[in-house]
Short mmCIF file of C-alpha atoms (C1' of nucleotides) in Angstrom, two decimals:
data_model
loop_
_atom_site.label_atom_id
_atom_site.label_comp_id
_atom_site.label_asym_id
_atom_site.label_seq_id
_atom_site.Cartn_x
_atom_site.Cartn_y
_atom_site.Cartn_z
CA MET A 1 101.40 14.88 -0.45
CA LYS A 2 104.34 17.28 -1.20
CA PRO A 3 103.99 21.00 0.03
CA ARG A 4 102.35 23.52 -2.46
CA VAL A 5 103.22 27.07 -1.23
CA ARG A 6 101.87 30.04 -2.44
CA PHE A 7 103.74 33.61 -2.59
CA ALA A 8 100.71 35.95 -3.66
CA PRO A 9 101.56 39.51 -3.57
CA SER A 10 99.02 42.59 -5.36
CA PRO A 11 101.26 44.77 -7.53
CA THR A 12 101.28 48.00 -5.88
CA GLY A 13 104.20 49.28 -7.74
CA PHE A 14 106.65 48.38 -5.76
CA LEU A 15 108.20 45.06 -4.44
CA HIS A 16 108.34 45.69 0.22
CA ILE A 17 111.70 44.24 1.84
CA GLY A 18 108.79 42.79 3.93
CA GLY A 19 107.14 40.75 0.73
CA ALA A 20 110.30 39.46 -0.50
CA ARG A 21 111.13 37.91 2.94
CA THR A 22 107.93 36.25 2.82
CA ALA A 23 108.68 35.04 -0.44
CA LEU A 24 112.01 33.43 0.48
CA PHE A 25 110.36 31.93 3.31
CA ASN A 26 108.48 29.90 1.33
CA TRP A 27 110.36 29.13 -1.86
CA LEU A 28 112.84 27.83 1.55
CA TYR A 29 110.09 25.34 2.88
CA ALA A 30 109.07 24.21 -0.93
CA ARG A 31 112.46 23.48 -1.66
CA HIS A 32 113.01 22.47 1.34
CA THR A 33 110.80 19.39 1.74
CA GLY A 34 110.90 19.24 -2.91
CA GLY A 35 107.21 21.15 -3.13
CA THR A 36 105.93 23.19 -4.65
CA PHE A 37 106.47 26.62 -5.17
CA VAL A 38 103.65 29.04 -6.74
CA LEU A 39 103.15 32.43 -7.48
CA ARG A 40 100.05 33.65 -8.09
CA ILE A 41 99.81 38.09 -8.88
CA GLU A 42 96.71 39.30 -6.76
CA ASP A 43 95.59 41.91 -8.85
CA THR A 44 91.71 42.52 -8.39
CA ASP A 45 92.50 46.06 -7.34
CA THR A 46 92.29 47.19 -11.51
CA ALA A 47 92.69 50.91 -10.27
CA ARG A 48 95.32 50.35 -8.88
CA ASN A 49 97.17 47.48 -10.92
CA THR A 50 98.77 48.05 -13.78
CA GLN A 51 101.31 45.36 -15.57
CA ALA A 52 104.60 47.13 -15.32
CA ALA A 53 103.78 47.03 -11.39
CA VAL A 54 103.97 42.83 -11.88
CA ASP A 55 106.98 43.86 -14.04
CA VAL A 56 109.05 44.89 -10.14
CA ILE A 57 107.30 42.29 -8.97
CA LEU A 58 108.75 39.76 -10.90
CA ASP A 59 112.19 40.89 -11.72
CA GLY A 60 112.37 41.13 -7.87
CA LEU A 61 112.10 37.93 -7.42
CA ARG A 62 114.07 36.47 -10.84
CA TRP A 63 116.50 39.25 -9.56
CA LEU A 64 117.19 37.12 -5.91
CA GLY A 65 116.87 34.39 -8.14
CA LEU A 66 113.48 32.47 -6.38
CA ASN A 67 111.95 31.56 -8.88
CA TRP A 68 108.51 29.63 -9.37
CA ASP A 69 107.82 26.36 -10.48
CA GLU A 70 103.73 27.59 -11.35
CA GLY A 71 103.35 30.96 -11.45
CA PRO A 72 102.78 33.82 -14.76
CA LEU A 73 106.32 33.68 -17.23
CA THR A 74 105.63 37.24 -18.15
CA SER A 75 103.66 40.37 -16.48
CA ASP A 76 100.66 40.03 -19.14
CA ALA A 77 97.84 38.86 -16.57
CA THR A 78 97.08 36.89 -20.14
CA GLY A 79 99.63 36.04 -21.48
CA PRO A 80 101.78 32.47 -21.25
CA SER A 81 102.34 30.54 -17.18
CA LYS A 82 103.17 27.51 -15.96
CA GLY A 83 101.22 25.47 -13.67
CA ASN A 84 98.33 23.58 -14.46
CA LEU A 85 96.38 25.07 -12.43
CA GLY A 86 95.88 29.08 -14.50
CA PRO A 87 95.25 31.25 -14.36
CA TYR A 88 97.98 32.86 -11.73
CA PHE A 89 96.90 36.31 -12.26
CA GLN A 90 93.40 36.70 -10.42
CA SER A 91 91.69 39.22 -12.70
CA GLN A 92 91.57 36.13 -15.08
CA ARG A 93 89.41 33.52 -12.45
CA LYS A 94 86.56 35.81 -11.88
CA ALA A 95 83.98 33.18 -12.92
CA ASN A 96 85.67 31.13 -10.37
CA TYR A 97 84.48 33.26 -7.64
CA ARG A 98 81.14 34.58 -9.61
CA ALA A 99 80.35 30.09 -9.05
CA ARG A 100 82.22 29.77 -5.47
CA VAL A 101 80.12 32.96 -4.32
CA GLU A 102 76.54 31.24 -6.41
CA ALA A 103 77.21 28.18 -4.45
CA LEU A 104 77.51 30.09 -1.47
CA LEU A 105 74.44 32.17 -1.87
CA SER A 106 72.19 28.86 -2.68
CA ARG A 107 73.45 26.94 1.25
CA GLY A 108 72.56 30.59 2.61
CA LEU A 109 75.81 30.61 3.75
CA ALA A 110 76.37 34.62 1.99
CA TYR A 111 73.39 36.86 1.53
CA GLU A 112 72.93 40.08 -0.30
CA ASP A 113 73.54 43.36 1.91
CA GLU A 114 72.89 46.85 0.32
CA GLY A 115 74.41 45.91 -2.75
CA ALA A 116 76.84 43.81 -1.81
CA ILE A 117 77.00 39.93 -0.93
CA LYS A 118 78.02 39.49 2.71
CA PHE A 119 79.60 36.21 4.24
CA LYS A 120 77.40 34.35 7.40
CA MET A 121 80.36 34.25 9.60
CA THR A 122 80.12 31.61 12.65
CA ARG A 123 79.63 34.08 16.32
CA GLU A 124 81.85 30.94 17.68
CA PRO A 125 85.90 31.49 18.28
CA ILE A 126 87.75 29.71 16.12
CA VAL A 127 91.42 27.92 16.70
CA ILE A 128 93.82 28.83 14.94
CA HIS A 129 97.02 26.03 14.61
CA ASP A 130 99.45 27.85 13.52
CA LEU A 131 102.89 25.82 13.00
CA VAL A 132 105.11 29.44 14.07
CA VAL A 133 102.79 30.81 16.28
CA GLY A 134 100.87 27.84 18.25
CA ASP A 135 97.40 27.41 19.18
CA VAL A 136 95.21 30.67 18.51
CA GLU A 137 91.91 30.46 19.69
CA ARG A 138 90.46 33.93 18.42
CA LYS A 139 88.26 35.52 19.10
CA LEU A 140 85.85 38.35 17.99
CA THR A 141 86.42 41.97 18.63
CA ASP A 142 83.29 43.93 20.63
CA ARG A 143 83.09 45.62 16.68
CA GLU A 144 82.45 42.11 15.22
CA GLU A 145 80.10 40.82 17.87
CA MET A 146 77.83 43.56 16.90
CA ASP A 147 78.32 41.95 13.48
CA PRO A 148 80.41 39.59 12.40
CA ASP A 149 79.84 39.19 9.07
CA PHE A 150 82.31 40.43 6.11
CA VAL A 151 81.59 41.51 2.60
CA ILE A 152 82.81 38.84 0.01
CA VAL A 153 81.49 40.70 -3.13
CA ARG A 154 81.44 44.01 -3.36
CA SER A 155 78.28 46.50 -4.26
CA ASP A 156 80.24 46.97 -7.92
CA GLY A 157 80.80 42.91 -8.05
CA GLU A 158 84.58 43.17 -7.61
CA PRO A 159 84.92 40.10 -4.84
CA VAL A 160 87.11 41.23 -2.14
CA PHE A 161 91.20 39.63 -0.55
CA HIS A 162 89.77 37.42 1.72
CA LEU A 163 87.12 36.00 -0.48
CA VAL A 164 89.62 35.02 -3.90
CA ASN A 165 92.91 34.26 -1.31
CA VAL A 166 90.33 31.93 -0.31
CA ILE A 167 88.81 30.36 -3.69
CA ASP A 168 92.76 30.84 -4.96
CA ASP A 169 94.25 28.73 -2.17
CA LEU A 170 91.74 25.91 -2.53
CA GLU A 171 91.62 25.40 -5.91
CA MET A 172 95.48 25.24 -6.27
CA ASN A 173 96.10 22.73 -3.67
CA ILE A 174 97.72 25.16 -1.79
CA THR A 175 98.39 23.05 1.74
CA HIS A 176 100.60 25.83 3.36
CA VAL A 177 99.90 29.28 3.89
CA ILE A 178 102.84 31.08 4.92
CA ARG A 179 102.15 35.07 5.15
CA GLY A 180 103.27 37.65 6.95
CA GLU A 181 102.14 38.04 11.02
CA ASP A 182 99.62 40.93 9.77
CA HIS A 183 97.24 37.82 8.54
CA LEU A 184 96.74 36.50 11.69
CA SER A 185 93.56 38.01 13.57
CA ASN A 186 92.07 37.75 9.59
CA THR A 187 93.24 34.19 9.21
CA ALA A 188 89.71 32.99 11.07
CA LYS A 189 87.53 34.42 8.66
CA HIS A 190 89.55 32.67 6.05
CA ILE A 191 89.67 29.82 8.26
CA ALA A 192 85.52 29.84 8.20
CA LEU A 193 85.70 30.26 4.63
CA PHE A 194 87.19 27.01 3.73
CA LYS A 195 84.51 24.99 6.52
CA ALA A 196 81.61 26.72 4.45
CA PHE A 197 83.62 25.63 0.49
CA GLY A 198 83.82 22.22 2.39
CA VAL A 199 87.05 21.79 2.82
CA GLU A 200 90.06 21.56 5.26
CA PRO A 201 92.11 24.74 5.53
CA PRO A 202 95.87 24.83 4.72
CA LYS A 203 98.04 24.76 7.36
CA TYR A 204 99.35 27.93 8.14
CA ALA A 205 102.99 29.20 8.95
CA HIS A 206 102.01 32.83 10.25
CA ILE A 207 105.89 34.70 10.57
CA PRO A 208 107.24 37.78 11.79
CA LEU A 209 107.29 40.97 10.07
CA ILE A 210 110.61 43.48 9.87
CA LEU A 211 109.77 46.85 11.38
CA ASN A 212 112.10 49.69 11.05
CA LYS A 213 115.25 49.61 13.28
CA ASP A 214 113.79 51.73 16.20
CA GLY A 215 110.53 49.07 15.76
CA SER A 216 108.14 50.78 14.20
CA LYS A 217 106.51 49.72 11.73
CA MET A 218 108.27 49.18 7.85
CA SER A 219 106.69 51.82 5.61
CA LYS A 220 107.37 51.93 1.43
CA ARG A 221 108.72 55.78 2.45
CA ASP A 222 111.51 54.71 5.06
CA GLN A 223 114.60 54.09 4.01
CA GLY A 224 115.29 50.17 2.44
CA ALA A 225 111.79 48.96 2.85
CA LEU A 226 111.76 48.69 -1.16
CA MET A 227 114.02 46.10 -3.52
CA ASN A 228 114.69 48.31 -5.60
CA VAL A 229 117.01 50.04 -3.47
CA TYR A 230 118.76 46.68 -3.18
CA MET A 231 118.89 46.60 -7.11
CA GLU A 232 119.92 49.78 -8.68
CA GLY A 233 122.40 50.88 -5.49
CA GLY A 234 124.45 48.00 -5.58
CA TYR A 235 123.39 45.25 -3.88
CA LEU A 236 124.48 41.60 -4.54
CA PRO A 237 121.17 38.91 -3.95
CA GLU A 238 123.08 36.89 -1.81
CA ALA A 239 123.93 39.08 0.73
CA VAL A 240 120.24 40.37 1.13
CA LEU A 241 118.75 36.29 1.23
CA ASN A 242 121.95 35.46 3.52
CA TYR A 243 120.73 38.72 5.81
CA LEU A 244 116.75 38.42 5.47
CA CYS A 245 117.06 34.34 6.41
CA LEU A 246 118.58 36.38 9.73
CA LEU A 247 115.09 37.46 10.33
CA SER A 248 113.25 35.36 12.12
CA TRP A 249 115.52 31.75 11.56
CA SER A 250 118.44 31.27 13.15
CA PRO A 251 121.07 28.20 11.85
CA LYS A 252 121.74 28.21 16.00
CA ASP A 253 125.56 27.43 15.71
CA ASN A 254 126.21 30.82 15.90
CA ARG A 255 127.32 31.00 11.84
CA GLU A 256 125.70 34.27 10.14
CA LYS A 257 127.33 33.28 6.63
CA LEU A 258 125.68 30.97 5.45
CA PRO A 259 125.17 29.49 1.64
CA LEU A 260 120.87 29.32 0.47
CA SER A 261 121.62 25.82 0.00
CA GLU A 262 122.45 25.43 3.10
CA VAL A 263 119.65 27.36 4.31
CA VAL A 264 117.23 25.58 2.34
CA GLU A 265 118.43 22.22 4.20
CA ARG A 266 118.04 23.67 7.44
CA PHE A 267 114.85 25.53 7.25
CA ASP A 268 111.65 24.32 8.61
CA LEU A 269 108.54 26.36 9.45
CA PRO A 270 109.09 24.90 13.34
CA GLN A 271 111.59 26.76 13.99
CA ILE A 272 110.66 30.45 13.16
CA LEU A 273 110.81 32.69 15.79
CA ARG A 274 108.09 34.38 16.78
CA ALA A 275 108.98 37.65 17.54
CA ASN A 276 108.95 40.61 14.80
CA ALA A 277 112.18 41.10 14.17
CA ARG A 278 113.88 44.99 13.34
CA PHE A 279 115.79 45.57 9.91
CA ASP A 280 119.52 46.78 11.09
CA HIS A 281 121.08 48.22 7.56
CA ASP A 282 124.80 48.11 9.19
CA LYS A 283 124.74 43.99 9.19
CA LEU A 284 122.96 43.58 6.26
CA LEU A 285 126.07 45.83 4.95
CA TRP A 286 128.58 43.89 6.92
CA LEU A 287 127.52 40.72 5.37
CA GLN A 288 127.74 42.65 1.64
CA GLY A 289 131.21 42.81 1.88
CA GLU A 290 131.65 39.93 2.86
CA TYR A 291 130.02 38.25 -0.58
CA ALA A 292 131.66 41.00 -2.74
CA ARG A 293 135.89 40.40 -0.99
CA GLU A 294 134.98 36.98 -2.49
CA LEU A 295 132.98 37.30 -5.31
CA GLY A 296 134.74 35.83 -8.95
CA SER A 297 136.88 37.41 -10.96
CA ASP A 298 134.20 37.67 -13.68
CA ARG A 299 131.28 38.61 -12.11
CA PHE A 300 133.36 41.45 -10.14
CA TYR A 301 134.11 42.76 -12.99
CA GLU A 302 131.03 42.83 -14.78
CA LEU A 303 129.86 44.35 -11.75
CA CYS A 304 131.76 47.38 -11.17
CA VAL A 305 132.76 47.38 -15.47
CA HIS A 306 128.21 47.59 -14.41
CA ALA A 307 128.72 50.68 -11.24
CA LEU A 308 131.36 52.47 -13.06
CA GLY A 309 128.93 52.90 -16.32
CA LYS A 310 126.25 54.30 -14.18
CA GLY A 311 128.71 56.67 -12.42
CA GLY A 312 129.42 57.64 -15.88
CA PHE A 313 132.77 55.95 -16.69
CA ASP A 314 133.37 53.87 -20.04
CA THR A 315 135.94 51.66 -19.48
CA ASN A 316 135.15 50.37 -22.91
CA ARG A 317 137.55 53.45 -23.63
CA PHE A 318 140.50 51.52 -21.78
CA PRO A 319 142.42 47.91 -22.90
CA ILE A 320 140.37 45.72 -21.03
CA GLU A 321 143.58 44.45 -19.82
CA TYR A 322 143.95 47.98 -17.64
CA VAL A 323 140.43 47.63 -16.49
CA LYS A 324 141.38 44.30 -15.30
CA ALA A 325 144.24 45.32 -13.55
CA ALA A 326 142.64 49.00 -12.16
CA LEU A 327 139.79 46.91 -10.51
CA ASP A 328 141.85 43.81 -8.97
CA THR A 329 143.00 47.29 -6.90
CA CYS A 330 139.30 47.40 -5.85
CA LYS A 331 138.82 43.97 -4.79
CA GLY A 332 138.15 43.96 -1.10
CA LYS A 333 138.31 46.91 -0.62
CA ILE A 334 134.42 47.97 -1.06
CA ARG A 335 130.95 47.04 -0.03
CA LEU A 336 128.39 48.03 -2.37
CA PHE A 337 129.17 48.91 -6.09
CA THR A 338 127.93 52.42 -5.84
CA GLU A 339 130.72 53.26 -4.15
CA LEU A 340 133.46 52.45 -7.37
CA PRO A 341 133.22 55.59 -9.13
CA ALA A 342 133.82 57.57 -6.39
CA TYR A 343 136.55 54.99 -5.49
CA ALA A 344 138.10 53.96 -8.65
CA GLY A 345 136.74 56.45 -10.88
CA PHE A 346 140.39 58.56 -10.91
CA TYR A 347 141.88 55.40 -13.16
CA PHE A 348 139.17 56.25 -15.45
CA THR A 349 139.45 59.83 -15.76
CA ASP A 350 142.46 62.36 -15.53
CA SER A 351 140.16 65.34 -14.16
CA PHE A 352 139.13 64.80 -11.06
CA GLU A 353 139.40 66.51 -7.70
CA TYR A 354 141.50 67.24 -4.78
CA ASN A 355 139.83 66.52 -1.88
CA PRO A 356 139.67 69.36 0.03
CA ASP A 357 141.20 68.04 3.68
CA GLY A 358 143.65 66.32 1.67
CA VAL A 359 145.01 69.77 -0.34
CA LYS A 360 145.17 71.44 2.83
CA LYS A 361 146.92 68.37 5.11
CA ASP A 362 149.50 66.72 2.40
CA PHE A 363 149.58 70.75 -0.61
CA THR A 364 151.58 72.39 2.24
CA PRO A 365 154.84 74.57 1.19
CA GLU A 366 157.10 72.01 2.87
CA ASN A 367 155.57 68.43 1.05
CA LYS A 368 156.13 70.26 -2.88
CA PRO A 369 159.54 69.76 -2.83
CA ARG A 370 159.41 66.47 -1.51
CA LEU A 371 157.29 65.58 -3.97
CA GLN A 372 159.49 67.11 -6.56
CA LYS A 373 162.26 64.93 -6.15
CA LEU A 374 159.89 62.04 -5.48
CA ARG A 375 158.65 62.70 -9.28
CA ASP A 376 161.76 63.02 -10.16
CA ALA A 377 163.43 58.68 -8.90
CA ILE A 378 159.55 57.65 -9.95
CA ALA A 379 160.89 58.76 -13.77
CA SER A 380 163.78 56.66 -13.64
CA THR A 381 162.22 53.19 -11.49
CA GLU A 382 162.88 50.29 -13.80
CA PRO A 383 161.05 48.20 -14.10
CA PHE A 384 157.73 50.40 -13.86
CA VAL A 385 156.27 48.31 -10.66
CA ALA A 386 154.81 48.26 -7.56
CA ALA A 387 157.18 46.23 -5.85
CA GLY A 388 159.50 49.30 -7.44
CA LEU A 389 157.66 52.23 -6.71
CA GLU A 390 157.49 51.53 -3.37
CA ALA A 391 161.63 50.56 -2.80
CA THR A 392 161.94 53.43 -4.52
CA LEU A 393 159.56 55.65 -2.30
CA LYS A 394 161.31 54.60 0.73
CA ARG A 395 164.35 55.60 -0.48
CA VAL A 396 163.35 59.24 -0.58
CA ALA A 397 161.59 59.32 2.02
CA GLY A 398 165.39 58.34 3.80
CA GLU A 399 167.16 61.02 1.49
CA LEU A 400 164.69 62.92 3.32
CA GLY A 401 164.76 61.77 6.69
CA VAL A 402 160.53 61.77 6.85
CA LYS A 403 158.59 59.01 7.22
CA ALA A 404 157.30 57.24 4.26
CA GLY A 405 153.87 58.42 4.72
CA VAL A 406 154.43 61.71 4.43
CA LEU A 407 155.40 61.00 0.96
CA VAL A 408 152.68 58.60 -0.04
CA HIS A 409 149.61 61.21 1.22
CA PRO A 410 150.67 63.79 -1.04
CA THR A 411 151.51 61.33 -4.28
CA ARG A 412 147.27 59.49 -3.39
CA LEU A 413 146.11 63.41 -3.58
CA ALA A 414 147.82 64.00 -6.61
CA CYS A 415 147.08 60.52 -8.55
CA THR A 416 143.65 60.27 -7.37
CA GLY A 417 142.13 62.55 -5.85
CA ASN A 418 141.62 61.25 -3.01
CA ALA A 419 143.01 60.64 0.80
CA ALA A 420 142.09 56.88 0.57
CA GLY A 421 142.32 54.20 -1.76
CA PRO A 422 143.79 51.51 -3.41
CA SER A 423 146.81 50.53 -2.24
CA LEU A 424 149.47 53.60 -3.51
CA TYR A 425 152.62 51.43 -4.77
CA HIS A 426 149.85 49.01 -7.14
CA LEU A 427 147.73 51.70 -8.55
CA LEU A 428 150.37 53.68 -9.06
CA GLU A 429 151.53 50.60 -11.48
CA VAL A 430 148.36 50.42 -13.37
CA LEU A 431 148.39 53.61 -14.21
CA GLY A 432 151.65 53.50 -14.85
CA ARG A 433 154.83 56.45 -15.65
CA GLU A 434 153.13 58.69 -17.90
CA LYS A 435 149.44 59.72 -16.15
CA VAL A 436 151.72 59.19 -12.82
CA LEU A 437 154.32 61.72 -13.81
CA GLN A 438 151.22 64.03 -15.69
CA ARG A 439 149.46 63.59 -12.36
CA ILE A 440 152.43 64.71 -10.25
CA ASP A 441 153.02 68.04 -12.16
CA ARG A 442 149.47 69.28 -12.70
CA ALA A 443 149.12 68.59 -8.64
CA LEU A 444 152.99 70.36 -8.16
CA THR A 445 151.06 73.38 -10.52
CA THR A 446 148.17 73.84 -7.32
CA PHE A 447 150.33 74.66 -4.45
"C1'" G B 1 87.60 50.93 22.84
"C1'" A B 2 87.89 44.86 21.90
"C1'" C B 3 90.63 40.72 19.98
"C1'" C B 4 95.49 38.48 18.60
"C1'" C B 5 100.45 37.82 18.76
"C1'" U B 6 105.41 39.12 20.87
"C1'" A B 7 108.96 40.36 25.19
"C1'" U B 8 118.26 38.14 26.30
"C1'" G B 9 123.36 44.02 25.55
"C1'" G B 10 121.46 49.33 20.87
"C1'" U B 11 120.84 45.35 16.42
"C1'" C B 12 119.86 40.20 14.68
"C1'" U B 13 119.72 36.06 17.85
"C1'" A B 14 121.52 30.99 21.09
"C1'" G B 15 119.41 29.71 24.71
"C1'" C B 16 114.71 25.30 26.10
"C1'" G B 17 115.29 25.12 35.43
"C1'" G B 18 120.89 25.15 38.59
"C1'" U B 19 126.14 27.87 32.15
"C1'" U B 20 131.59 33.34 34.52
"C1'" A B 21 123.77 33.72 29.61
"C1'" G B 22 127.67 31.68 23.88
"C1'" G B 23 128.37 34.10 18.86
"C1'" A B 24 127.08 37.88 14.73
"C1'" C B 25 126.55 43.97 13.83
"C1'" A B 26 127.60 48.33 15.36
"C1'" C B 27 130.59 51.41 19.23
"C1'" U B 28 135.64 51.23 21.02
"C1'" G B 29 140.83 50.37 22.34
"C1'" C B 30 145.90 47.82 20.26
"C1'" C B 31 148.36 45.69 16.60
"C1'" C B 32 148.97 44.46 11.80
"C1'" U B 33 149.00 48.82 7.61
"C1'" U B 34 151.31 53.87 2.75
"C1'" U B 35 145.88 55.57 3.58
"C1'" C B 36 141.12 53.36 3.27
"C1'" A B 37 139.40 48.75 4.10
"C1'" C B 38 140.59 43.04 5.51
"C1'" G B 39 142.46 40.80 9.08
"C1'" G B 40 144.18 39.59 14.62
"C1'" C B 41 143.75 40.51 20.22
"C1'" G B 42 140.64 42.72 24.50
"C1'" G B 43 136.52 46.45 26.31
"C1'" U B 44 131.93 48.12 27.44
"C1'" A B 45 126.19 46.53 27.50
"C1'" G B 46 122.00 41.95 28.22
"C1'" C B 47 117.22 38.44 30.48
"C1'" U B 48 110.54 45.10 30.89
"C1'" C B 49 108.32 45.14 36.19
"C1'" G B 50 105.58 42.01 39.20
"C1'" G B 51 103.62 38.25 41.40
"C1'" G B 52 103.71 32.70 42.43
"C1'" U B 53 104.99 27.01 40.99
"C1'" U B 54 110.14 24.78 42.70
"C1'" C B 55 115.71 23.44 46.91
"C1'" G B 56 117.35 26.75 42.03
"C1'" A B 57 114.20 30.76 36.95
"C1'" U B 58 116.44 34.08 31.80
"C1'" U B 59 113.62 29.03 31.36
"C1'" C B 60 107.07 27.07 33.33
"C1'" C B 61 102.59 30.13 35.15
"C1'" C B 62 99.75 34.76 36.14
"C1'" G B 63 99.62 39.42 35.64
"C1'" A B 64 101.17 44.23 34.98
"C1'" U B 65 104.21 47.43 31.40
"C1'" A B 66 106.08 48.21 26.45
"C1'" G B 67 105.81 47.51 20.71
"C1'" G B 68 103.12 44.69 17.21
"C1'" G B 69 98.86 43.21 14.07
"C1'" U B 70 93.88 43.32 14.06
"C1'" C B 71 88.55 44.81 14.02
"C1'" G B 72 87.62 47.63 5.31
"C1'" C B 73 82.38 47.42 -0.04
"C1'" C B 74 92.47 48.27 0.29
"C1'" A B 75 95.13 43.93 -0.16
#
RNA sequence: GACCCUAUGGUCUAGCGGUUAGGACACUGCCCUUUCACGGCGGUAGCUCGGGUUCGAUUCCCGAUAGGGUCGCCA
C-alpha cells in the first residue's frame, strides 16, 4: 500500500515557516514514495477561523509549489475539493465525530464529566515507534497520574483536536503522520485513541522544530517566521524550499544547493536529524542570491517589473527593449527583488536624490572641471556604447592624469544618484546620450 | 513540578571506535574589478562537562548541565 500523508493546519491567518517545513517534508515523502499528499483544514475553532485565513494557507502552499493530491480546491469549506475521502474541512465532518464518540461512550471507553466527554486513557506507559526519534516510552506525568483521562468533547459540544485529528487520520487512511516534534508527547494519547477505535495507529515521524537563530522558540512575531514575508519580500520559492530542506535533512555530500527533484529522489524519513534547527536568515539570503543569479530571462524580467511596480516605478511607460536592457545590467547583482527599486529606479525616473556620502566624497571642487571635461568627451563619443564609453573615460582620465575611479564615481553619482550599482559603462549606454548629458549637467549645477 | 526529545565552530551540517575532524553560511585577509555583486586563493573558530566500556573514544553506555517540547473544555 502506498503511503498516505497529510498536512493538517488550522487556519489562524498565518502560515508559519515551521508549518511550511512540515508541509514540505510530508510532500517530499509522498513524492519520494509515489504516495498521496492530503491537505486537511482543521477549522474546528469556529470563533477564530475564517475563509481568508484558509486562503493564506492555500496561497502559501501554492506559492511554494507544494501541490496536494487530495484536499480543498478553494478556501470555501463547503466548496469543491478533490479526493474521495472528504470533506477536507473538519467543520464539515461533525457527524463523523459524533458517531465515533457515541461508539466510545457505548463501549465504556469514554464518559461524561461536567458536561464534557472524557476519554478513558490507559494508565500504562505507551511506546511510540517513531521513524525519526526511535522508540520512545512515554510515561504519565505527575499531573496525568492524578487524572490520565482527557477531554475529547467540550461541554459546548465541540470536539477537541486530539479526537478529530485521530478520527480524520483514521478515516482518511493516513499511513504516516509526519509532524512537528511538539506533538511527540501527545502521541501517546493519539495511539490510545486509535486502539480504542480498534485500528492500528499510523506510523509516526516527528520532525525537529525550527528555532530562532539564538535558539529561542520561533513565534509569529519573530523575524522571518511567517511565509508571507517571503512571498512579499522578493524571495524565490525555490530558494526558500531549498533552504528549508537543509534544516534537519542533508544530502550528505557537502552540497547545499540542489534542485527539489533531487531532494525528492533522495529524501527519506530515517535520515531526518533529531535535533532542532535554528533559522539562519543569512544562509537563506545566500541561496536566494544563487537562485536569482541563474533565473531565466523571462521570469527575471517579470519579477523585476513586478518589484519595480511595487516600488512605484511604472515600466510600461518605457519601451520594452529599454526595460530589458536596463534589467540586464542588474542580473546577478541583486539578491532580493525588493532591492530593485532602490538599485535600478534611476532608469525609470529623472528625479532622484544623490547619495549624501557620495556627494561629500565625489561632488568636490576639484572634480567639477574633470566631470565637465568628461561630459564634453561623452557628448561626442560615437557610437554610444559601453566599450566606447569606457575608452573615452579612460582616455580623459589619462589626459587629466588621474585614475579612472576619479571620474567613475562622480559620473555614477550624477547618473544614478547611487554610490554603487550596475556596470557604469553599460548603464550609460542603456540610459543613452541625451539622458546622460542631462544628468551630468544637472549634477554640475549642484556643486 | 513531572514526563519526553536533543547536544560537532556563531549558524546549518558530514562523520557512525583509530580522520591533520570535511563542507556551506556568516566573519575576515589577499587577488580580480569603475562601484557593488560574482568568482579565485587563504585565515579565525568546533566535538558541553564528568564518569565508565575499550589498546583507543567526537563516535557506545550512564550521569550532570544546557536547550527545546508536552502535561488545556488551544491546535
